[in-house]
PDB file of C-alpha atoms in Angstrom:
ATOM      1  CA  MET A   1      16.283   9.318 -32.333  1.00 37.00           C
ATOM      2  CA  LYS A   2      17.090   6.782 -29.629  1.00 37.00           C
ATOM      3  CA  ASN A   3      15.049   7.807 -26.560  1.00 35.00           C
ATOM      4  CA  LYS A   4      13.757  10.863 -28.320  1.00 32.00           C
ATOM      5  CA  LEU A   5       9.928  11.759 -26.539  1.00 29.00           C
ATOM      6  CA  PHE A   6       7.438  14.408 -27.840  1.00 26.00           C
ATOM      7  CA  VAL A   7       5.715  16.293 -25.131  1.00 27.00           C
ATOM      8  CA  VAL A   8       2.681  17.936 -26.468  1.00 25.00           C
ATOM      9  CA  PHE A   9       0.736  20.377 -24.218  1.00 25.00           C
ATOM     10  CA  LEU A  10      -2.496  22.302 -24.237  1.00 25.00           C
ATOM     11  CA  ILE A  11      -2.543  24.883 -22.362  1.00 26.00           C
ATOM     12  CA  SER A  12      -5.988  26.922 -21.622  1.00 29.00           C
ATOM     13  CA  ALA A  13      -5.191  30.313 -20.095  1.00 29.00           C
ATOM     14  CA  THR A  14      -3.511  29.229 -16.931  1.00 30.00           C
ATOM     15  CA  MET A  15      -4.742  25.170 -16.713  1.00 33.00           C
ATOM     16  CA  LEU A  16      -2.696  22.544 -18.129  1.00 36.00           C
ATOM     17  CA  THR A  17      -5.815  20.832 -19.739  1.00 39.00           C
ATOM     18  CA  SER A  18      -4.049  17.628 -21.505  1.00 39.00           C
ATOM     19  CA  VAL A  19      -0.652  15.906 -22.015  1.00 40.00           C
ATOM     20  CA  ASP A  20      -0.152  13.291 -24.718  1.00 45.00           C
ATOM     21  CA  LEU A  21       3.441  11.417 -24.553  1.00 47.00           C
ATOM     22  CA  ILE A  22       4.270   9.396 -27.938  1.00 46.00           C
ATOM     23  CA  ALA A  23       7.285   7.261 -27.239  1.00 48.00           C
ATOM     24  CA  GLU A  24       9.151   7.211 -30.945  1.00 54.00           C
ATOM     25  CA  ASP A  25      11.174   4.344 -30.622  1.00 56.00           C
ATOM     26  CA  SER A  26      11.424   0.517 -29.170  1.00 60.00           C
ATOM     27  CA  ASP A  27      13.838   1.793 -25.986  1.00 71.00           C
ATOM     28  CA  SER A  28      10.410   2.874 -24.474  1.00 81.00           C
ATOM     29  CA  ILE A  29       8.655  -0.379 -24.174  1.00 91.00           C
ATOM     30  CA  VAL A  30       8.487  -1.146 -20.271  1.00 91.00           C
ATOM     31  CA  GLN A  31      11.056  -2.824 -18.715  1.00 89.00           C
ATOM     32  CA  THR A  32       9.699  -3.888 -14.675  1.00 91.00           C
ATOM     33  CA  GLN A  33       7.425  -6.729 -13.875  1.00 89.00           C
ATOM     34  CA  GLY A  34       5.472  -5.002 -10.988  1.00 89.00           C
ATOM     35  CA  LEU A  35       5.987  -5.190  -7.667  1.00 89.00           C
ATOM     36  CA  ASP A  36       8.652  -7.489  -6.176  1.00 92.00           C
ATOM     37  CA  HIS A  37       8.050  -6.810  -2.363  1.00 95.00           C
ATOM     38  CA  LEU A  38       7.123  -3.685  -0.362  1.00 96.00           C
ATOM     39  CA  GLY A  39       9.134  -2.701   2.482  1.00 96.00           C
ATOM     40  CA  LEU A  40       7.566  -0.956   5.780  1.00 96.00           C
ATOM     41  CA  SER A  41       9.242   0.613   8.998  1.00 95.00           C
ATOM     42  CA  VAL A  42       7.263  -0.510  11.670  1.00 96.00           C
ATOM     43  CA  THR A  43       7.263   0.558  15.297  1.00 96.00           C
ATOM     44  CA  ASP A  44       6.341  -2.832  16.591  1.00 96.00           C
ATOM     45  CA  LEU A  45       7.836  -5.486  14.679  1.00 97.00           C
ATOM     46  CA  GLY A  46       5.343  -8.441  16.374  1.00 97.00           C
ATOM     47  CA  ALA A  47       2.455  -6.677  16.375  1.00 97.00           C
ATOM     48  CA  SER A  48       2.626  -6.208  12.876  1.00 98.00           C
ATOM     49  CA  THR A  49       3.776  -9.210  11.967  1.00 98.00           C
ATOM     50  CA  ARG A  50       0.839 -10.713  13.499  1.00 98.00           C
ATOM     51  CA  PHE A  51      -1.642  -8.566  12.111  1.00 98.00           C
ATOM     52  CA  PHE A  52      -0.378  -9.759   8.595  1.00 98.00           C
ATOM     53  CA  THR A  53       0.004 -13.555   9.875  1.00 98.00           C
ATOM     54  CA  GLU A  54      -3.133 -13.706  12.528  1.00 97.00           C
ATOM     55  CA  ALA A  55      -5.406 -11.304  11.382  1.00 97.00           C
ATOM     56  CA  LEU A  56      -5.210 -11.389   7.509  1.00 97.00           C
ATOM     57  CA  GLY A  57      -3.913 -15.154   7.282  1.00 97.00           C
ATOM     58  CA  TRP A  58      -0.703 -14.134   5.579  1.00 98.00           C
ATOM     59  CA  SER A  59       2.408 -16.684   5.623  1.00 98.00           C
ATOM     60  CA  PHE A  60       5.196 -16.031   7.411  1.00 98.00           C
ATOM     61  CA  LEU A  61       8.605 -16.469   5.477  1.00 98.00           C
ATOM     62  CA  GLY A  62      11.320 -15.622   7.494  1.00 98.00           C
ATOM     63  CA  GLU A  63      12.910 -12.753   9.668  1.00 98.00           C
ATOM     64  CA  ASN A  64      16.161 -11.303  10.124  1.00 97.00           C
ATOM     65  CA  THR A  65      17.575 -10.932  14.027  1.00 96.00           C
ATOM     66  CA  LYS A  66      20.546  -8.455  13.249  1.00 95.00           C
ATOM     67  CA  TYR A  67      18.372  -6.066  11.355  1.00 93.00           C
ATOM     68  CA  PRO A  68      15.107  -6.536  12.898  1.00 97.00           C
ATOM     69  CA  SER A  69      12.664  -7.701  10.251  1.00 98.00           C
ATOM     70  CA  THR A  70      10.517 -10.268   9.208  1.00 98.00           C
ATOM     71  CA  PHE A  71       8.859 -11.402   5.649  1.00 98.00           C
ATOM     72  CA  VAL A  72       5.327 -12.129   5.103  1.00 98.00           C
ATOM     73  CA  SER A  73       2.846 -12.845   1.915  1.00 98.00           C
ATOM     74  CA  ASP A  74      -0.281 -14.019   1.259  1.00 97.00           C
ATOM     75  CA  GLY A  75       1.160 -15.623  -2.060  1.00 96.00           C
ATOM     76  CA  HIS A  76       0.759 -13.012  -4.347  1.00 95.00           C
ATOM     77  CA  ILE A  77       2.405  -9.935  -2.629  1.00 95.00           C
ATOM     78  CA  MET A  78       5.661 -10.480  -0.395  1.00 98.00           C
ATOM     79  CA  ILE A  79       5.826  -7.422   2.425  1.00 98.00           C
ATOM     80  CA  SER A  80       8.999  -6.875   4.595  1.00 98.00           C
ATOM     81  CA  LEU A  81       8.372  -5.128   7.768  1.00 98.00           C
ATOM     82  CA  TRP A  82      11.457  -3.259   9.563  1.00 97.00           C
ATOM     83  CA  GLN A  83      11.727  -2.684  12.940  1.00 96.00           C
ATOM     84  CA  VAL A  84      12.575   1.059  13.084  1.00 95.00           C
ATOM     85  CA  ASN A  85      15.015   2.131  15.885  1.00 94.00           C
ATOM     86  CA  ASN A  86      13.585   3.614  18.849  1.00 91.00           C
ATOM     87  CA  PRO A  87       9.298   3.422  18.383  1.00 90.00           C
ATOM     88  CA  LEU A  88       9.103   6.222  21.033  1.00 89.00           C
ATOM     89  CA  THR A  89      11.018   8.917  18.858  1.00 88.00           C
ATOM     90  CA  ALA A  90      10.200   7.627  15.386  1.00 88.00           C
ATOM     91  CA  GLN A  91       8.416  10.153  13.057  1.00 85.00           C
ATOM     92  CA  ARG A  92       5.237   8.895  12.062  1.00 83.00           C
ATOM     93  CA  PHE A  93       4.372   9.555   8.582  1.00 83.00           C
ATOM     94  CA  ASP A  94       1.819  12.563   7.587  1.00 83.00           C
ATOM     95  CA  ARG A  95       0.748  11.662   4.336  1.00 83.00           C
ATOM     96  CA  LYS A  96      -0.434  15.533   3.662  1.00 87.00           C
ATOM     97  CA  ASN A  97       2.952  16.967   4.634  1.00 83.00           C
ATOM     98  CA  ASN A  98       5.390  13.931   3.696  1.00 82.00           C
ATOM     99  CA  VAL A  99       7.029  12.423   0.798  1.00 85.00           C
ATOM    100  CA  GLY A 100       6.719   8.811   1.180  1.00 87.00           C
ATOM    101  CA  LEU A 101       4.085   5.692   1.035  1.00 89.00           C
ATOM    102  CA  HIS A 102       0.457   7.181   0.850  1.00 92.00           C
ATOM    103  CA  HIS A 103      -1.036   3.520   1.776  1.00 95.00           C
ATOM    104  CA  LEU A 104      -1.012   0.283   0.507  1.00 96.00           C
ATOM    105  CA  ALA A 105      -4.188  -1.005  -1.381  1.00 96.00           C
ATOM    106  CA  ILE A 106      -4.585  -4.723  -1.350  1.00 97.00           C
ATOM    107  CA  SER A 107      -7.053  -6.738  -3.398  1.00 97.00           C
ATOM    108  CA  VAL A 108      -9.673  -8.780  -1.674  1.00 97.00           C
ATOM    109  CA  THR A 109     -11.793 -12.008  -3.576  1.00 97.00           C
ATOM    110  CA  SER A 110     -15.525 -10.491  -3.017  1.00 97.00           C
ATOM    111  CA  TYR A 111     -17.730  -7.622  -1.175  1.00 98.00           C
ATOM    112  CA  GLU A 112     -18.653 -10.396   1.302  1.00 98.00           C
ATOM    113  CA  ALA A 113     -14.620 -10.956   1.902  1.00 97.00           C
ATOM    114  CA  LEU A 114     -13.941  -7.385   2.330  1.00 98.00           C
ATOM    115  CA  ASP A 115     -17.058  -7.003   4.605  1.00 98.00           C
ATOM    116  CA  ASN A 116     -15.781  -9.947   6.783  1.00 98.00           C
ATOM    117  CA  LEU A 117     -12.358  -8.916   6.931  1.00 98.00           C
ATOM    118  CA  TYR A 118     -13.610  -5.296   8.663  1.00 98.00           C
ATOM    119  CA  GLU A 119     -15.461  -7.228  11.351  1.00 98.00           C
ATOM    120  CA  LYS A 120     -12.353  -9.093  12.081  1.00 98.00           C
ATOM    121  CA  LEU A 121     -10.050  -5.991  12.132  1.00 98.00           C
ATOM    122  CA  LYS A 122     -12.122  -4.018  14.369  1.00 97.00           C
ATOM    123  CA  LEU A 123     -11.597  -6.432  16.858  1.00 97.00           C
ATOM    124  CA  VAL A 124      -7.606  -6.305  16.333  1.00 97.00           C
ATOM    125  CA  PRO A 125      -5.666  -4.575  19.222  1.00 95.00           C
ATOM    126  CA  GLY A 126      -3.679  -1.081  17.861  1.00 96.00           C
ATOM    127  CA  VAL A 127      -5.946  -1.473  14.140  1.00 98.00           C
ATOM    128  CA  VAL A 128      -7.478   1.435  13.638  1.00 97.00           C
ATOM    129  CA  ILE A 129     -10.441   1.787  10.854  1.00 98.00           C
ATOM    130  CA  GLU A 130      -9.917   4.890   9.183  1.00 97.00           C
ATOM    131  CA  PHE A 131     -13.332   4.147   7.449  1.00 98.00           C
ATOM    132  CA  SER A 132     -15.674   1.434   7.133  1.00 98.00           C
ATOM    133  CA  PRO A 133     -16.307  -0.659   3.643  1.00 98.00           C
ATOM    134  CA  GLU A 134     -17.796   2.053   1.448  1.00 98.00           C
ATOM    135  CA  ILE A 135     -18.257   2.239  -2.532  1.00 98.00           C
ATOM    136  CA  ALA A 136     -15.286   3.714  -4.078  1.00 97.00           C
ATOM    137  CA  TYR A 137     -15.412   6.704  -6.112  1.00 92.00           C
ATOM    138  CA  GLY A 138     -19.162   6.196  -7.487  1.00 95.00           C
ATOM    139  CA  GLY A 139     -18.726   2.245  -7.519  1.00 95.00           C
ATOM    140  CA  PRO A 140     -18.675  -0.487  -8.156  1.00 97.00           C
ATOM    141  CA  ALA A 141     -15.656  -1.091  -6.088  1.00 98.00           C
ATOM    142  CA  LYS A 142     -16.113  -0.887  -2.859  1.00 98.00           C
ATOM    143  CA  HIS A 143     -13.072  -0.519  -0.112  1.00 98.00           C
ATOM    144  CA  MET A 144     -11.916   0.716   3.582  1.00 98.00           C
ATOM    145  CA  MET A 145      -9.104   1.679   4.410  1.00 98.00           C
ATOM    146  CA  VAL A 146      -7.162   0.793   8.561  1.00 98.00           C
ATOM    147  CA  ARG A 147      -4.204   1.626  10.240  1.00 97.00           C
ATOM    148  CA  GLU A 148      -2.104  -1.374  11.035  1.00 97.00           C
ATOM    149  CA  PRO A 149      -0.616  -1.377  14.676  1.00 97.00           C
ATOM    150  CA  SER A 150       2.711   0.384  13.811  1.00 96.00           C
ATOM    151  CA  GLY A 151       0.255   3.310  11.576  1.00 95.00           C
ATOM    152  CA  ASN A 152       0.921   2.131   8.548  1.00 96.00           C
ATOM    153  CA  ARG A 153      -2.027   2.695   6.156  1.00 97.00           C
ATOM    154  CA  ILE A 154      -3.811  -0.197   4.071  1.00 97.00           C
ATOM    155  CA  GLU A 155      -6.659   0.223   1.927  1.00 98.00           C
ATOM    156  CA  PHE A 156      -8.774  -3.106   1.270  1.00 98.00           C
ATOM    157  CA  LYS A 157     -10.574  -3.158  -1.912  1.00 98.00           C
ATOM    158  CA  PHE A 158     -12.869  -5.251  -4.124  1.00 98.00           C
ATOM    159  CA  THR A 159     -13.383  -4.299  -7.772  1.00 97.00           C
ATOM    160  CA  PRO A 160     -15.889  -6.916  -9.421  1.00 96.00           C
TER     161      PRO A 160
END
């Protein structure tokens, strides 16, 4: 039977303890190929664009002046930055109470690169460091979390 999906639940008292998903036919083969690009709404298009191009060294790919936006890339990810209509009345995202992007995680090349990026970003106007580089979840990965000038949360992470 096409698209048949079996779900086996093992329930202990009031808690779901395991879920096994078993696809029965070839229609369940993954049809996607990864992230094409990510769009972020920003309160300050210029400052957010400079964060990516100047602080992170990303390439400026272009802009759209009719719907104010810019496009940047590190050669692996492309991000479109979209200016909100009114920065003063824009609703700030609350990751614990709103549905939406919790954070964007970007890989870095080494522990040293992460530490150097931290030293650079703490000097960039408008950037908020949520936490400095630290071992993630018992290691060996190390990460840090920042908010770029418009408030979007970005995690930088190195996993050996």
